[in-house]
PDB file of N, CA and C in Angstrom:
ATOM      1  N   MET A   1     -19.071 -43.321  -3.114  1.00 48.00           N
ATOM      2  CA  MET A   1     -17.720 -42.644  -2.638  1.00 48.00           C
ATOM      3  C   MET A   1     -18.032 -41.340  -2.022  1.00 48.00           C
ATOM      4  N   ARG A   2     -17.403 -41.121  -0.842  1.00 48.00           N
ATOM      5  CA  ARG A   2     -17.661 -39.868  -0.220  1.00 48.00           C
ATOM      6  C   ARG A   2     -16.296 -39.042  -0.163  1.00 48.00           C
ATOM      7  N   THR A   3     -16.352 -37.758  -0.506  1.00 48.00           N
ATOM      8  CA  THR A   3     -15.267 -36.935  -0.500  1.00 48.00           C
ATOM      9  C   THR A   3     -15.581 -35.667   0.311  1.00 48.00           C
ATOM     10  N   GLY A   4     -15.111 -35.487   1.401  1.00 52.00           N
ATOM     11  CA  GLY A   4     -15.287 -34.300   2.325  1.00 52.00           C
ATOM     12  C   GLY A   4     -16.711 -33.983   2.635  1.00 52.00           C
ATOM     13  N   GLY A   5     -17.560 -35.032   2.796  1.00 61.00           N
ATOM     14  CA  GLY A   5     -18.939 -34.822   3.240  1.00 61.00           C
ATOM     15  C   GLY A   5     -19.894 -34.585   1.914  1.00 61.00           C
ATOM     16  N   ILE A   6     -19.384 -34.597   0.881  1.00 65.00           N
ATOM     17  CA  ILE A   6     -20.268 -34.433  -0.350  1.00 65.00           C
ATOM     18  C   ILE A   6     -20.205 -35.671  -1.168  1.00 65.00           C
ATOM     19  N   ASP A   7     -21.405 -36.186  -1.536  1.00 72.00           N
ATOM     20  CA  ASP A   7     -21.518 -37.390  -2.377  1.00 72.00           C
ATOM     21  C   ASP A   7     -21.136 -37.157  -3.818  1.00 72.00           C
ATOM     22  N   SER A   8     -20.468 -38.123  -4.389  1.00 74.00           N
ATOM     23  CA  SER A   8     -20.051 -37.983  -5.804  1.00 74.00           C
ATOM     24  C   SER A   8     -21.234 -37.733  -6.693  1.00 74.00           C
ATOM     25  N   SER A   9     -22.474 -38.201  -6.394  1.00 77.00           N
ATOM     26  CA  SER A   9     -23.589 -37.915  -7.259  1.00 77.00           C
ATOM     27  C   SER A   9     -24.031 -36.529  -7.084  1.00 77.00           C
ATOM     28  N   GLN A  10     -23.829 -35.923  -5.968  1.00 76.00           N
ATOM     29  CA  GLN A  10     -24.168 -34.487  -5.701  1.00 76.00           C
ATOM     30  C   GLN A  10     -23.058 -33.675  -6.590  1.00 76.00           C
ATOM     31  N   ILE A  11     -21.832 -34.072  -6.524  1.00 77.00           N
ATOM     32  CA  ILE A  11     -20.819 -33.394  -7.466  1.00 77.00           C
ATOM     33  C   ILE A  11     -21.200 -33.435  -8.989  1.00 77.00           C
ATOM     34  N   GLN A  12     -21.624 -34.622  -9.383  1.00 78.00           N
ATOM     35  CA  GLN A  12     -22.034 -34.796 -10.808  1.00 78.00           C
ATOM     36  C   GLN A  12     -23.194 -33.985 -11.035  1.00 78.00           C
ATOM     37  N   SER A  13     -24.179 -33.918 -10.217  1.00 77.00           N
ATOM     38  CA  SER A  13     -25.371 -33.033 -10.386  1.00 77.00           C
ATOM     39  C   SER A  13     -24.982 -31.557 -10.477  1.00 77.00           C
ATOM     40  N   MET A  14     -24.147 -31.096  -9.690  1.00 74.00           N
ATOM     41  CA  MET A  14     -23.617 -29.710  -9.770  1.00 74.00           C
ATOM     42  C   MET A  14     -22.948 -29.376 -11.018  1.00 74.00           C
ATOM     43  N   ILE A  15     -22.189 -30.367 -11.526  1.00 78.00           N
ATOM     44  CA  ILE A  15     -21.406 -30.137 -12.672  1.00 78.00           C
ATOM     45  C   ILE A  15     -22.353 -30.049 -13.877  1.00 78.00           C
ATOM     46  N   ALA A  16     -23.403 -30.838 -13.848  1.00 77.00           N
ATOM     47  CA  ALA A  16     -24.413 -30.929 -14.889  1.00 77.00           C
ATOM     48  C   ALA A  16     -25.192 -29.563 -14.850  1.00 77.00           C
ATOM     49  N   GLN A  17     -25.498 -29.067 -13.693  1.00 76.00           N
ATOM     50  CA  GLN A  17     -26.192 -27.826 -13.591  1.00 76.00           C
ATOM     51  C   GLN A  17     -25.360 -26.530 -14.139  1.00 76.00           C
ATOM     52  N   LEU A  18     -24.128 -26.657 -13.875  1.00 72.00           N
ATOM     53  CA  LEU A  18     -23.144 -25.621 -14.305  1.00 72.00           C
ATOM     54  C   LEU A  18     -23.047 -25.693 -15.845  1.00 72.00           C
ATOM     55  N   LYS A  19     -22.966 -26.888 -16.370  1.00 75.00           N
ATOM     56  CA  LYS A  19     -22.868 -27.024 -17.863  1.00 75.00           C
ATOM     57  C   LYS A  19     -24.074 -26.639 -18.473  1.00 75.00           C
ATOM     58  N   ALA A  20     -25.255 -26.826 -17.948  1.00 73.00           N
ATOM     59  CA  ALA A  20     -26.597 -26.478 -18.589  1.00 73.00           C
ATOM     60  C   ALA A  20     -26.598 -24.890 -18.503  1.00 73.00           C
ATOM     61  N   HIS A  21     -26.224 -24.353 -17.436  1.00 67.00           N
ATOM     62  CA  HIS A  21     -26.324 -22.883 -17.296  1.00 67.00           C
ATOM     63  C   HIS A  21     -25.381 -22.164 -18.246  1.00 67.00           C
ATOM     64  N   ALA A  22     -24.146 -22.750 -18.462  1.00 67.00           N
ATOM     65  CA  ALA A  22     -23.161 -22.221 -19.393  1.00 67.00           C
ATOM     66  C   ALA A  22     -23.638 -22.267 -20.793  1.00 67.00           C
ATOM     67  N   THR A  23     -24.424 -23.289 -21.187  1.00 71.00           N
ATOM     68  CA  THR A  23     -24.879 -23.406 -22.601  1.00 71.00           C
ATOM     69  C   THR A  23     -26.133 -22.700 -22.831  1.00 71.00           C
ATOM     70  N   ARG A  24     -26.792 -22.259 -21.788  1.00 68.00           N
ATOM     71  CA  ARG A  24     -28.080 -21.420 -21.943  1.00 68.00           C
ATOM     72  C   ARG A  24     -27.713 -20.030 -22.502  1.00 68.00           C
ATOM     73  N   PRO A  25     -28.539 -19.585 -23.441  1.00 65.00           N
ATOM     74  CA  PRO A  25     -28.318 -18.253 -23.943  1.00 65.00           C
ATOM     75  C   PRO A  25     -28.610 -17.201 -22.875  1.00 65.00           C
ATOM     76  N   SER A  26     -27.842 -16.200 -22.840  1.00 59.00           N
ATOM     77  CA  SER A  26     -28.024 -15.183 -21.975  1.00 59.00           C
ATOM     78  C   SER A  26     -29.072 -14.211 -22.455  1.00 59.00           C
ATOM     79  N   LEU A  27     -30.031 -13.656 -21.635  1.00 60.00           N
ATOM     80  CA  LEU A  27     -31.185 -12.789 -21.935  1.00 60.00           C
ATOM     81  C   LEU A  27     -30.633 -11.377 -21.866  1.00 60.00           C
ATOM     82  N   THR A  28     -29.632 -10.976 -21.162  1.00 61.00           N
ATOM     83  CA  THR A  28     -29.262  -9.706 -21.063  1.00 61.00           C
ATOM     84  C   THR A  28     -27.826  -9.632 -21.811  1.00 61.00           C
ATOM     85  N   PRO A  29     -27.661  -8.608 -22.568  1.00 57.00           N
ATOM     86  CA  PRO A  29     -26.498  -8.467 -23.356  1.00 57.00           C
ATOM     87  C   PRO A  29     -25.318  -8.157 -22.356  1.00 57.00           C
ATOM     88  N   PRO A  30     -24.063  -8.397 -22.800  1.00 57.00           N
ATOM     89  CA  PRO A  30     -22.964  -8.093 -21.799  1.00 57.00           C
ATOM     90  C   PRO A  30     -22.712  -6.720 -21.701  1.00 57.00           C
ATOM     91  N   VAL A  31     -22.373  -6.285 -20.630  1.00 60.00           N
ATOM     92  CA  VAL A  31     -22.175  -4.866 -20.246  1.00 60.00           C
ATOM     93  C   VAL A  31     -20.746  -4.325 -20.816  1.00 60.00           C
ATOM     94  N   ILE A  32     -20.850  -3.340 -21.616  1.00 65.00           N
ATOM     95  CA  ILE A  32     -19.622  -2.902 -22.139  1.00 65.00           C
ATOM     96  C   ILE A  32     -19.395  -1.503 -21.567  1.00 65.00           C
ATOM     97  N   GLN A  33     -18.242  -1.365 -20.890  1.00 64.00           N
ATOM     98  CA  GLN A  33     -18.037  -0.066 -20.215  1.00 64.00           C
ATOM     99  C   GLN A  33     -17.236   0.817 -21.204  1.00 64.00           C
ATOM    100  N   THR A  34     -17.897   1.919 -21.569  1.00 68.00           N
ATOM    101  CA  THR A  34     -17.376   2.839 -22.606  1.00 68.00           C
ATOM    102  C   THR A  34     -16.634   3.891 -21.904  1.00 68.00           C
ATOM    103  N   GLU A  35     -16.878   4.260 -20.686  1.00 68.00           N
ATOM    104  CA  GLU A  35     -16.115   5.301 -19.999  1.00 68.00           C
ATOM    105  C   GLU A  35     -15.176   4.707 -18.913  1.00 68.00           C
ATOM    106  N   PRO A  36     -14.013   5.202 -18.744  1.00 67.00           N
ATOM    107  CA  PRO A  36     -13.262   4.683 -17.655  1.00 67.00           C
ATOM    108  C   PRO A  36     -13.870   4.868 -16.321  1.00 67.00           C
ATOM    109  N   ALA A  37     -13.593   3.988 -15.464  1.00 67.00           N
ATOM    110  CA  ALA A  37     -14.012   4.048 -14.099  1.00 67.00           C
ATOM    111  C   ALA A  37     -13.427   5.220 -13.406  1.00 67.00           C
ATOM    112  N   ALA A  38     -14.326   5.970 -12.587  1.00 69.00           N
ATOM    113  CA  ALA A  38     -13.839   7.090 -11.905  1.00 69.00           C
ATOM    114  C   ALA A  38     -12.876   6.645 -10.904  1.00 69.00           C
ATOM    115  N   THR A  39     -11.657   7.264 -10.953  1.00 73.00           N
ATOM    116  CA  THR A  39     -10.647   6.893 -10.025  1.00 73.00           C
ATOM    117  C   THR A  39     -10.767   8.231  -8.915  1.00 73.00           C
ATOM    118  N   PRO A  40     -10.446   7.752  -7.736  1.00 72.00           N
ATOM    119  CA  PRO A  40     -10.472   8.780  -6.697  1.00 72.00           C
ATOM    120  C   PRO A  40      -9.317   9.737  -6.949  1.00 72.00           C
ATOM    121  N   LYS A  41      -9.535  11.034  -6.782  1.00 77.00           N
ATOM    122  CA  LYS A  41      -8.416  11.958  -7.068  1.00 77.00           C
ATOM    123  C   LYS A  41      -7.515  11.958  -5.842  1.00 77.00           C
ATOM    124  N   ALA A  42      -6.227  11.911  -6.080  1.00 76.00           N
ATOM    125  CA  ALA A  42      -5.220  11.923  -5.089  1.00 76.00           C
ATOM    126  C   ALA A  42      -4.972  13.433  -4.727  1.00 76.00           C
ATOM    127  N   ASP A  43      -5.053  13.672  -3.526  1.00 85.00           N
ATOM    128  CA  ASP A  43      -4.785  14.993  -2.932  1.00 85.00           C
ATOM    129  C   ASP A  43      -3.276  15.001  -2.496  1.00 85.00           C
ATOM    130  N   PHE A  44      -2.666  16.125  -3.036  1.00 85.00           N
ATOM    131  CA  PHE A  44      -1.107  16.212  -2.697  1.00 85.00           C
ATOM    132  C   PHE A  44      -0.887  16.307  -1.204  1.00 85.00           C
ATOM    133  N   GLY A  45      -1.803  17.032  -0.533  1.00 87.00           N
ATOM    134  CA  GLY A  45      -1.573  17.181   0.907  1.00 87.00           C
ATOM    135  C   GLY A  45      -1.777  15.898   1.673  1.00 87.00           C
ATOM    136  N   ASP A  46      -2.727  15.097   1.138  1.00 90.00           N
ATOM    137  CA  ASP A  46      -2.940  13.759   1.876  1.00 90.00           C
ATOM    138  C   ASP A  46      -1.721  12.797   1.552  1.00 90.00           C
ATOM    139  N   ALA A  47      -1.240  12.815   0.304  1.00 88.00           N
ATOM    140  CA  ALA A  47      -0.156  11.967  -0.055  1.00 88.00           C
ATOM    141  C   ALA A  47       1.069  12.403   0.790  1.00 88.00           C
ATOM    142  N   LEU A  48       1.380  13.693   0.876  1.00 88.00           N
ATOM    143  CA  LEU A  48       2.370  14.177   1.676  1.00 88.00           C
ATOM    144  C   LEU A  48       2.307  13.804   3.119  1.00 88.00           C
ATOM    145  N   LYS A  49       1.118  13.958   3.759  1.00 92.00           N
ATOM    146  CA  LYS A  49       0.889  13.691   5.127  1.00 92.00           C
ATOM    147  C   LYS A  49       1.156  12.053   5.365  1.00 92.00           C
ATOM    148  N   LYS A  50       0.734  11.142   4.419  1.00 92.00           N
ATOM    149  CA  LYS A  50       0.918   9.820   4.496  1.00 92.00           C
ATOM    150  C   LYS A  50       2.339   9.514   4.597  1.00 92.00           C
ATOM    151  N   SER A  51       3.104  10.076   3.746  1.00 92.00           N
ATOM    152  CA  SER A  51       4.544   9.895   3.606  1.00 92.00           C
ATOM    153  C   SER A  51       5.276  10.263   4.826  1.00 92.00           C
ATOM    154  N   LEU A  52       4.915  11.549   5.323  1.00 93.00           N
ATOM    155  CA  LEU A  52       5.508  12.019   6.588  1.00 93.00           C
ATOM    156  C   LEU A  52       5.266  11.122   7.711  1.00 93.00           C
ATOM    157  N   ASP A  53       3.986  10.567   7.765  1.00 95.00           N
ATOM    158  CA  ASP A  53       3.541   9.661   8.873  1.00 95.00           C
ATOM    159  C   ASP A  53       4.290   8.348   8.834  1.00 95.00           C
ATOM    160  N   ALA A  54       4.585   7.980   7.529  1.00 94.00           N
ATOM    161  CA  ALA A  54       5.479   6.632   7.387  1.00 94.00           C
ATOM    162  C   ALA A  54       6.838   6.880   7.872  1.00 94.00           C
ATOM    163  N   VAL A  55       7.394   8.084   7.558  1.00 95.00           N
ATOM    164  CA  VAL A  55       8.688   8.365   8.029  1.00 95.00           C
ATOM    165  C   VAL A  55       8.726   8.436   9.615  1.00 95.00           C
ATOM    166  N   ASN A  56       7.778   9.089  10.225  1.00 96.00           N
ATOM    167  CA  ASN A  56       7.707   9.253  11.592  1.00 96.00           C
ATOM    168  C   ASN A  56       7.565   7.836  12.174  1.00 96.00           C
ATOM    169  N   ALA A  57       6.806   6.972  11.539  1.00 95.00           N
ATOM    170  CA  ALA A  57       6.560   5.677  12.159  1.00 95.00           C
ATOM    171  C   ALA A  57       7.750   4.795  12.045  1.00 95.00           C
ATOM    172  N   SER A  58       8.647   4.959  11.081  1.00 96.00           N
ATOM    173  CA  SER A  58       9.934   4.276  10.901  1.00 96.00           C
ATOM    174  C   SER A  58      10.955   4.790  12.115  1.00 96.00           C
ATOM    175  N   GLN A  59      10.867   6.125  12.286  1.00 96.00           N
ATOM    176  CA  GLN A  59      11.711   6.598  13.295  1.00 96.00           C
ATOM    177  C   GLN A  59      11.281   6.187  14.691  1.00 96.00           C
ATOM    178  N   MET A  60      10.001   6.217  14.941  1.00 96.00           N
ATOM    179  CA  MET A  60       9.491   5.711  16.212  1.00 96.00           C
ATOM    180  C   MET A  60       9.852   4.219  16.391  1.00 96.00           C
ATOM    181  N   ASP A  61       9.752   3.437  15.407  1.00 96.00           N
ATOM    182  CA  ASP A  61       9.974   2.063  15.537  1.00 96.00           C
ATOM    183  C   ASP A  61      11.522   1.831  15.843  1.00 96.00           C
ATOM    184  N   ALA A  62      12.325   2.473  15.195  1.00 96.00           N
ATOM    185  CA  ALA A  62      13.842   2.424  15.467  1.00 96.00           C
ATOM    186  C   ALA A  62      14.082   2.901  16.864  1.00 96.00           C
ATOM    187  N   ASP A  63      13.430   3.961  17.313  1.00 96.00           N
ATOM    188  CA  ASP A  63      13.713   4.492  18.659  1.00 96.00           C
ATOM    189  C   ASP A  63      13.236   3.410  19.767  1.00 96.00           C
ATOM    190  N   GLY A  64      12.089   2.861  19.515  1.00 96.00           N
ATOM    191  CA  GLY A  64      11.532   1.817  20.376  1.00 96.00           C
ATOM    192  C   GLY A  64      12.441   0.654  20.369  1.00 96.00           C
ATOM    193  N   MET A  65      12.907   0.176  19.298  1.00 95.00           N
ATOM    194  CA  MET A  65      13.901  -1.015  19.380  1.00 95.00           C
ATOM    195  C   MET A  65      15.196  -0.633  19.947  1.00 95.00           C
ATOM    196  N   SER A  66      15.685   0.587  19.846  1.00 95.00           N
ATOM    197  CA  SER A  66      17.006   0.859  20.480  1.00 95.00           C
ATOM    198  C   SER A  66      16.729   0.885  21.991  1.00 95.00           C
ATOM    199  N   LYS A  67      15.546   1.384  22.487  1.00 95.00           N
ATOM    200  CA  LYS A  67      15.251   1.371  23.846  1.00 95.00           C
ATOM    201  C   LYS A  67      15.218   0.095  24.397  1.00 95.00           C
ATOM    202  N   LYS A  68      14.487  -0.814  23.759  1.00 95.00           N
ATOM    203  CA  LYS A  68      14.333  -2.215  24.168  1.00 95.00           C
ATOM    204  C   LYS A  68      15.640  -2.872  24.262  1.00 95.00           C
ATOM    205  N   PHE A  69      16.485  -2.722  23.151  1.00 95.00           N
ATOM    206  CA  PHE A  69      17.932  -3.230  23.311  1.00 95.00           C
ATOM    207  C   PHE A  69      18.782  -2.652  24.509  1.00 95.00           C
ATOM    208  N   ALA A  70      18.671  -1.397  24.765  1.00 95.00           N
ATOM    209  CA  ALA A  70      19.287  -0.795  25.776  1.00 95.00           C
ATOM    210  C   ALA A  70      18.891  -1.307  27.284  1.00 95.00           C
ATOM    211  N   MET A  71      17.581  -1.649  27.285  1.00 94.00           N
ATOM    212  CA  MET A  71      17.029  -2.144  28.568  1.00 94.00           C
ATOM    213  C   MET A  71      17.381  -3.671  28.676  1.00 94.00           C
ATOM    214  N   GLY A  72      17.996  -4.355  27.755  1.00 92.00           N
ATOM    215  CA  GLY A  72      18.449  -5.671  27.719  1.00 92.00           C
ATOM    216  C   GLY A  72      17.396  -6.721  27.379  1.00 92.00           C
ATOM    217  N   ASP A  73      16.336  -6.344  26.524  1.00 90.00           N
ATOM    218  CA  ASP A  73      15.438  -7.274  25.962  1.00 90.00           C
ATOM    219  C   ASP A  73      16.162  -8.181  25.003  1.00 90.00           C
ATOM    220  N   ASP A  74      15.909  -9.475  25.149  1.00 90.00           N
ATOM    221  CA  ASP A  74      16.592 -10.461  24.412  1.00 90.00           C
ATOM    222  C   ASP A  74      15.887 -10.730  23.072  1.00 90.00           C
ATOM    223  N   THR A  75      14.674 -10.182  22.845  1.00 92.00           N
ATOM    224  CA  THR A  75      14.027 -10.278  21.461  1.00 92.00           C
ATOM    225  C   THR A  75      14.519  -9.472  20.572  1.00 92.00           C
ATOM    226  N   VAL A  76      15.269  -8.461  20.962  1.00 93.00           N
ATOM    227  CA  VAL A  76      15.792  -7.510  19.826  1.00 93.00           C
ATOM    228  C   VAL A  76      17.275  -7.584  19.866  1.00 93.00           C
ATOM    229  N   SER A  77      17.763  -7.733  18.628  1.00 93.00           N
ATOM    230  CA  SER A  77      19.265  -7.964  18.395  1.00 93.00           C
ATOM    231  C   SER A  77      19.838  -6.646  18.006  1.00 93.00           C
ATOM    232  N   LEU A  78      21.105  -6.564  18.088  1.00 94.00           N
ATOM    233  CA  LEU A  78      21.851  -5.329  17.790  1.00 94.00           C
ATOM    234  C   LEU A  78      21.761  -5.065  16.220  1.00 94.00           C
ATOM    235  N   SER A  79      21.782  -6.183  15.507  1.00 94.00           N
ATOM    236  CA  SER A  79      21.631  -5.930  14.046  1.00 94.00           C
ATOM    237  C   SER A  79      20.198  -5.387  13.602  1.00 94.00           C
ATOM    238  N   ASP A  80      19.186  -5.948  14.380  1.00 94.00           N
ATOM    239  CA  ASP A  80      17.822  -5.415  14.144  1.00 94.00           C
ATOM    240  C   ASP A  80      17.714  -3.929  14.321  1.00 94.00           C
ATOM    241  N   VAL A  81      18.439  -3.463  15.446  1.00 95.00           N
ATOM    242  CA  VAL A  81      18.346  -2.067  15.902  1.00 95.00           C
ATOM    243  C   VAL A  81      19.015  -1.206  14.779  1.00 95.00           C
ATOM    244  N   MET A  82      20.303  -1.768  14.392  1.00 96.00           N
ATOM    245  CA  MET A  82      21.006  -0.980  13.463  1.00 96.00           C
ATOM    246  C   MET A  82      20.261  -0.766  12.132  1.00 96.00           C
ATOM    247  N   ILE A  83      19.720  -1.972  11.689  1.00 96.00           N
ATOM    248  CA  ILE A  83      18.925  -1.820  10.391  1.00 96.00           C
ATOM    249  C   ILE A  83      17.730  -0.925  10.515  1.00 96.00           C
ATOM    250  N   ALA A  84      17.033  -0.980  11.548  1.00 95.00           N
ATOM    251  CA  ALA A  84      15.844  -0.079  11.731  1.00 95.00           C
ATOM    252  C   ALA A  84      16.371   1.363  11.794  1.00 95.00           C
ATOM    253  N   GLN A  85      17.392   1.677  12.431  1.00 96.00           N
ATOM    254  CA  GLN A  85      17.885   2.998  12.444  1.00 96.00           C
ATOM    255  C   GLN A  85      18.406   3.424  11.052  1.00 96.00           C
ATOM    256  N   GLN A  86      19.021   2.636  10.355  1.00 97.00           N
ATOM    257  CA  GLN A  86      19.394   3.015   8.982  1.00 97.00           C
ATOM    258  C   GLN A  86      18.275   3.195   8.102  1.00 97.00           C
ATOM    259  N   LYS A  87      17.232   2.413   8.177  1.00 95.00           N
ATOM    260  CA  LYS A  87      15.978   2.642   7.403  1.00 95.00           C
ATOM    261  C   LYS A  87      15.377   4.001   7.755  1.00 95.00           C
ATOM    262  N   ALA A  88      15.303   4.347   9.043  1.00 96.00           N
ATOM    263  CA  ALA A  88      14.779   5.579   9.416  1.00 96.00           C
ATOM    264  C   ALA A  88      15.564   6.724   8.940  1.00 96.00           C
ATOM    265  N   SER A  89      17.022   6.547   8.961  1.00 96.00           N
ATOM    266  CA  SER A  89      17.842   7.670   8.504  1.00 96.00           C
ATOM    267  C   SER A  89      17.621   7.828   6.975  1.00 96.00           C
ATOM    268  N   ILE A  90      17.561   6.759   6.254  1.00 96.00           N
ATOM    269  CA  ILE A  90      17.368   6.863   4.764  1.00 96.00           C
ATOM    270  C   ILE A  90      15.980   7.517   4.485  1.00 96.00           C
ATOM    271  N   ASN A  91      14.892   7.115   5.208  1.00 95.00           N
ATOM    272  CA  ASN A  91      13.594   7.700   5.025  1.00 95.00           C
ATOM    273  C   ASN A  91      13.615   9.170   5.245  1.00 95.00           C
ATOM    274  N   PHE A  92      14.325   9.512   6.333  1.00 96.00           N
ATOM    275  CA  PHE A  92      14.403  10.984   6.691  1.00 96.00           C
ATOM    276  C   PHE A  92      15.237  11.835   5.665  1.00 96.00           C
ATOM    277  N   GLN A  93      16.341  11.246   5.152  1.00 96.00           N
ATOM    278  CA  GLN A  93      17.098  11.901   4.155  1.00 96.00           C
ATOM    279  C   GLN A  93      16.310  12.103   2.827  1.00 96.00           C
ATOM    280  N   ALA A  94      15.555  11.042   2.509  1.00 95.00           N
ATOM    281  CA  ALA A  94      14.772  11.094   1.299  1.00 95.00           C
ATOM    282  C   ALA A  94      13.728  12.263   1.332  1.00 95.00           C
ATOM    283  N   THR A  95      13.210  12.348   2.661  1.00 94.00           N
ATOM    284  CA  THR A  95      12.208  13.364   2.946  1.00 94.00           C
ATOM    285  C   THR A  95      12.730  14.737   2.950  1.00 94.00           C
ATOM    286  N   LEU A  96      13.979  14.797   3.361  1.00 95.00           N
ATOM    287  CA  LEU A  96      14.592  16.193   3.252  1.00 95.00           C
ATOM    288  C   LEU A  96      14.833  16.620   1.800  1.00 95.00           C
ATOM    289  N   GLN A  97      15.237  15.615   0.981  1.00 96.00           N
ATOM    290  CA  GLN A  97      15.494  15.860  -0.374  1.00 96.00           C
ATOM    291  C   GLN A  97      14.264  16.408  -1.069  1.00 96.00           C
ATOM    292  N   VAL A  98      13.155  15.602  -0.783  1.00 93.00           N
ATOM    293  CA  VAL A  98      11.807  16.148  -1.430  1.00 93.00           C
ATOM    294  C   VAL A  98      11.487  17.406  -0.965  1.00 93.00           C
ATOM    295  N   ARG A  99      11.680  17.773   0.353  1.00 93.00           N
ATOM    296  CA  ARG A  99      11.395  19.141   0.791  1.00 93.00           C
ATOM    297  C   ARG A  99      12.247  20.142   0.087  1.00 93.00           C
ATOM    298  N   ASN A 100      13.524  19.784  -0.117  1.00 95.00           N
ATOM    299  CA  ASN A 100      14.434  20.799  -0.701  1.00 95.00           C
ATOM    300  C   ASN A 100      14.022  21.061  -2.100  1.00 95.00           C
ATOM    301  N   LYS A 101      13.592  19.939  -2.852  1.00 95.00           N
ATOM    302  CA  LYS A 101      13.138  20.169  -4.244  1.00 95.00           C
ATOM    303  C   LYS A 101      11.873  21.013  -4.286  1.00 95.00           C
ATOM    304  N   LEU A 102      10.892  20.873  -3.312  1.00 93.00           N
ATOM    305  CA  LEU A 102       9.650  21.564  -3.194  1.00 93.00           C
ATOM    306  C   LEU A 102       9.926  23.077  -2.977  1.00 93.00           C
ATOM    307  N   VAL A 103      10.906  23.374  -2.013  1.00 95.00           N
ATOM    308  CA  VAL A 103      11.221  24.712  -1.825  1.00 95.00           C
ATOM    309  C   VAL A 103      11.830  25.344  -2.945  1.00 95.00           C
ATOM    310  N   SER A 104      12.681  24.583  -3.708  1.00 95.00           N
ATOM    311  CA  SER A 104      13.510  25.169  -4.826  1.00 95.00           C
ATOM    312  C   SER A 104      12.381  25.419  -5.920  1.00 95.00           C
ATOM    313  N   ALA A 105      11.403  24.635  -6.103  1.00 94.00           N
ATOM    314  CA  ALA A 105      10.391  24.739  -7.081  1.00 94.00           C
ATOM    315  C   ALA A 105       9.522  25.948  -6.831  1.00 94.00           C
ATOM    316  N   TYR A 106       9.276  26.203  -5.520  1.00 94.00           N
ATOM    317  CA  TYR A 106       8.377  27.244  -4.990  1.00 94.00           C
ATOM    318  C   TYR A 106       9.184  28.526  -5.308  1.00 94.00           C
ATOM    319  N   HIS A 107      10.417  28.560  -5.028  1.00 95.00           N
ATOM    320  CA  HIS A 107      11.288  29.872  -5.237  1.00 95.00           C
ATOM    321  C   HIS A 107      11.311  30.137  -6.720  1.00 95.00           C
ATOM    322  N   ASP A 108      11.371  29.106  -7.578  1.00 94.00           N
ATOM    323  CA  ASP A 108      11.512  29.183  -9.035  1.00 94.00           C
ATOM    324  C   ASP A 108      10.192  29.885  -9.520  1.00 94.00           C
ATOM    325  N   ILE A 109       9.141  29.363  -8.980  1.00 93.00           N
ATOM    326  CA  ILE A 109       7.811  29.891  -9.500  1.00 93.00           C
ATOM    327  C   ILE A 109       7.640  31.292  -8.905  1.00 93.00           C
ATOM    328  N   MET A 110       8.026  31.515  -7.788  1.00 93.00           N
ATOM    329  CA  MET A 110       7.837  32.954  -7.268  1.00 93.00           C
ATOM    330  C   MET A 110       8.694  33.941  -7.972  1.00 93.00           C
ATOM    331  N   ASN A 111       9.920  33.559  -8.458  1.00 93.00           N
ATOM    332  CA  ASN A 111      10.726  34.539  -9.141  1.00 93.00           C
ATOM    333  C   ASN A 111      10.487  34.506 -10.717  1.00 93.00           C
ATOM    334  N   MET A 112       9.473  33.912 -11.095  1.00 90.00           N
ATOM    335  CA  MET A 112       9.093  34.016 -12.594  1.00 90.00           C
ATOM    336  C   MET A 112       8.524  35.399 -12.864  1.00 90.00           C
ATOM    337  N   GLN A 113       8.856  35.867 -14.044  1.00 85.00           N
ATOM    338  CA  GLN A 113       8.236  37.098 -14.493  1.00 85.00           C
ATOM    339  C   GLN A 113       6.812  36.757 -15.083  1.00 85.00           C
ATOM    340  N   VAL A 114       5.887  37.648 -14.725  1.00 78.00           N
ATOM    341  CA  VAL A 114       4.540  37.533 -15.082  1.00 78.00           C
ATOM    342  C   VAL A 114       4.139  38.386 -16.266  1.00 78.00           C
TER     343      VAL A 114
END
């Protein structure tokens, strides 16, 4: 019997090899990791830049879709344009709120007594 170009005897032979390998005692002890893996450090500036780039990309996407719709492109519907513009607006408003919190925290830190 042939299944997908491999003979059933070849499949049985592979299964037997896998079983033999699984029952063979291992010569090397299993590796036990005692220290946590080093995670890359997240830089605040990089995270902020990535989020600002994402907000910019959503605004550019919404702008591009509105221009296509205004030019009469049939692939862009009015609902898609409105949804893209609302997403861009929400992203921008969230960015403004984060900025306001950062400025407020900066002022609080600068006004602390030393």
